[in-house]
Amino acid sequence: MMPRRRLHPIAVVSGAGKELKNMAVPLLVIMVAGSRNDFSWHDLIVPLAALAYTIVMGILSWIRFTYEWNEDNLLVEEGVFVRKRRSIPLERIHGISVTEGIWQRMAGVVQVHIEAAGDALGEAEVTLRAISREEALRLQRCVEQAKHKVENAARSEPPLANRPHPALFTLSMKEVWVASLTSGGALGVFAALCAFLSQLSDFIPYEALIRDLQSTWNGHGRWYIALFILSLLLGAYGVAIVQNMIRYASFVVRKQEDTIVITRGWLERKAVSVPVARVQGVVIHENWLRRFFGYASVSIIHAGGRLDGSGAGDVVLCPLVEKRRVASIIQTCLPEYDLGVPFSPLPKRAKRRYMLRPLVWLVIPAILAAYMERPWGMAALLVLPLGAWIGIRRFRIAGWALSSRQLALRRGWFRQTTTYVLKRYVQSLEASATWWQKRKRLATISIAVMPLGTRARVVDVDEEDAASIYRWLQGEKGDQT
């Protein structure tokens, strides 16, 4: 049994830095609100008090946090005012991610997120902010050995975790650059910037700015405003590119017996271990630009929290990969999945519904733009046939595929998504139909898997096909013939 230990002292700096980062904007607002026009040292009282409190609590939390583990359990004690003791069976640990941030790299340690059964969605059960790399590897080996013991699969040969494993997938710097260029994360950065600016409404005269914009617009300064908005979007696009390059640098995927190990990162190196038994499905994403060049990205649905910083249950397996390689990579990592199944298209009577669906959102804005900005605004009416064409493309792409053990659903066009789920992992399946769909003998198929809220669906499937998919799930899940 490993003796009870404390984290490396750098954990104090790491924890305090994270808390101060979260408090930076509120403290800045307090300082600006308190100073008004004349700044004095009294305006620093609240920020300094918050800084002192954060440092003191960080030190006390580090002193009170201890951990140890044996062959069966991980034991953790923490809490400053309320002492909390936790004992986690090693075989119930579902995922381990190892992060090496800037502070950890300076001290030669790593941060370990441990996710176990029964934890809150999206949160790690235990976070060891600063332990040595050797301890992290020992903990991973102990978890694997505990799982083998429970499954009665112990072998006489040395654990595969001690052997070098060939890389199944890697990203070169050129591919990292291409993946960053085609990620499409600019809108997320732009939304985050707008959310930040909305917090400063008490200090930025937005109403006056809006009046100025209106006068500029009426004064034929529309091109300047359009250029300003375009500059913001390009800046957000540049930030998104840098973020993705930092995130996906040195991306490597390895298969260690029954565990998929993903390592990535430049400034913050991270290693994520996902047991194959916890994979609930495979998702292939193809935005229109990557699809044009024959590339896609692959994610796996993990029954747990945010192991790699993405959405809950979403782990990126391949940020950018040629479509022809996807099947072989999945076959090696997850041999139960079959990506070669043929897809059944939607019935032809659903085509008109797909054509009309985008027009519902485009008709009124296009007519208003054409009327208010005539005669040049009449060009806005061109978006109507474009919307109908996009609907046709979505209709041709949408489909489903069914085998004895697997269901696959495909939808989208700008961002085409194909989801593969094994029968035993389907938590629920819903076949629904609106009044308009019933008239056309159509239905919507929607499936849900773990974690809660992870869904995939296809609209306007033939009602007989929807009934057959529903009957497929009603059969015995254990039947894999």
PDB file of C-alpha atoms in Angstrom, residues 345-357 391-392 395-396 400 433 435-444 459-467:
ATOM      1  CA  PRO A 345     -32.307   6.623 -48.106  1.00  0.00           C
ATOM      2  CA  LEU A 346     -35.427   8.538 -47.122  1.00  0.00           C
ATOM      3  CA  PRO A 347     -38.609   8.080 -49.200  1.00  0.00           C
ATOM      4  CA  LYS A 348     -39.037  10.470 -52.134  1.00  0.00           C
ATOM      5  CA  ARG A 349     -42.203  11.960 -50.629  1.00  0.00           C
ATOM      6  CA  ALA A 350     -40.014  13.502 -47.891  1.00  0.00           C
ATOM      7  CA  LYS A 351     -38.064  15.559 -50.432  1.00  0.00           C
ATOM      8  CA  ARG A 352     -40.551  18.442 -50.555  1.00  0.00           C
ATOM      9  CA  ARG A 353     -40.558  18.723 -46.758  1.00  0.00           C
ATOM     10  CA  TYR A 354     -36.756  19.027 -46.744  1.00  0.00           C
ATOM     11  CA  MET A 355     -36.948  21.707 -49.443  1.00  0.00           C
ATOM     12  CA  LEU A 356     -39.545  23.764 -47.570  1.00  0.00           C
ATOM     13  CA  ARG A 357     -37.998  23.482 -44.111  1.00  0.00           C
ATOM     14  CA  GLY A 391     -32.787  21.212 -48.325  1.00  0.00           C
ATOM     15  CA  ILE A 392     -32.398  18.844 -51.277  1.00  0.00           C
ATOM     16  CA  PHE A 395     -32.542  15.045 -48.034  1.00  0.00           C
ATOM     17  CA  ARG A 396     -30.041  13.104 -50.132  1.00  0.00           C
ATOM     18  CA  TRP A 400     -30.280   5.069 -41.642  1.00  0.00           C
ATOM     19  CA  ALA A 433     -44.848  11.753 -36.002  1.00  0.00           C
ATOM     20  CA  TRP A 435     -49.839  15.664 -38.014  1.00  0.00           C
ATOM     21  CA  TRP A 436     -48.079  16.728 -41.212  1.00  0.00           C
ATOM     22  CA  GLN A 437     -45.803  13.691 -41.096  1.00  0.00           C
ATOM     23  CA  LYS A 438     -48.755  11.316 -40.602  1.00  0.00           C
ATOM     24  CA  ARG A 439     -50.336  12.636 -43.771  1.00  0.00           C
ATOM     25  CA  LYS A 440     -47.187  11.605 -45.686  1.00  0.00           C
ATOM     26  CA  ARG A 441     -46.708   8.363 -43.719  1.00  0.00           C
ATOM     27  CA  LEU A 442     -43.428   9.646 -42.280  1.00  0.00           C
ATOM     28  CA  ALA A 443     -41.867   9.605 -38.799  1.00  0.00           C
ATOM     29  CA  THR A 444     -38.874  10.873 -36.836  1.00  0.00           C
ATOM     30  CA  VAL A 459     -36.423  13.262 -39.617  1.00  0.00           C
ATOM     31  CA  ASP A 460     -38.973  11.968 -42.154  1.00  0.00           C
ATOM     32  CA  VAL A 461     -38.151   8.277 -42.198  1.00  0.00           C
ATOM     33  CA  ASP A 462     -40.763   6.036 -43.798  1.00  0.00           C
ATOM     34  CA  GLU A 463     -43.198   5.019 -41.053  1.00  0.00           C
ATOM     35  CA  GLU A 464     -42.761   1.321 -41.903  1.00  0.00           C
ATOM     36  CA  ASP A 465     -38.984   1.673 -41.602  1.00  0.00           C
ATOM     37  CA  ALA A 466     -39.435   3.479 -38.270  1.00  0.00           C
ATOM     38  CA  ALA A 467     -41.629   0.596 -37.067  1.00  0.00           C
TER      39      ALA A 467
END
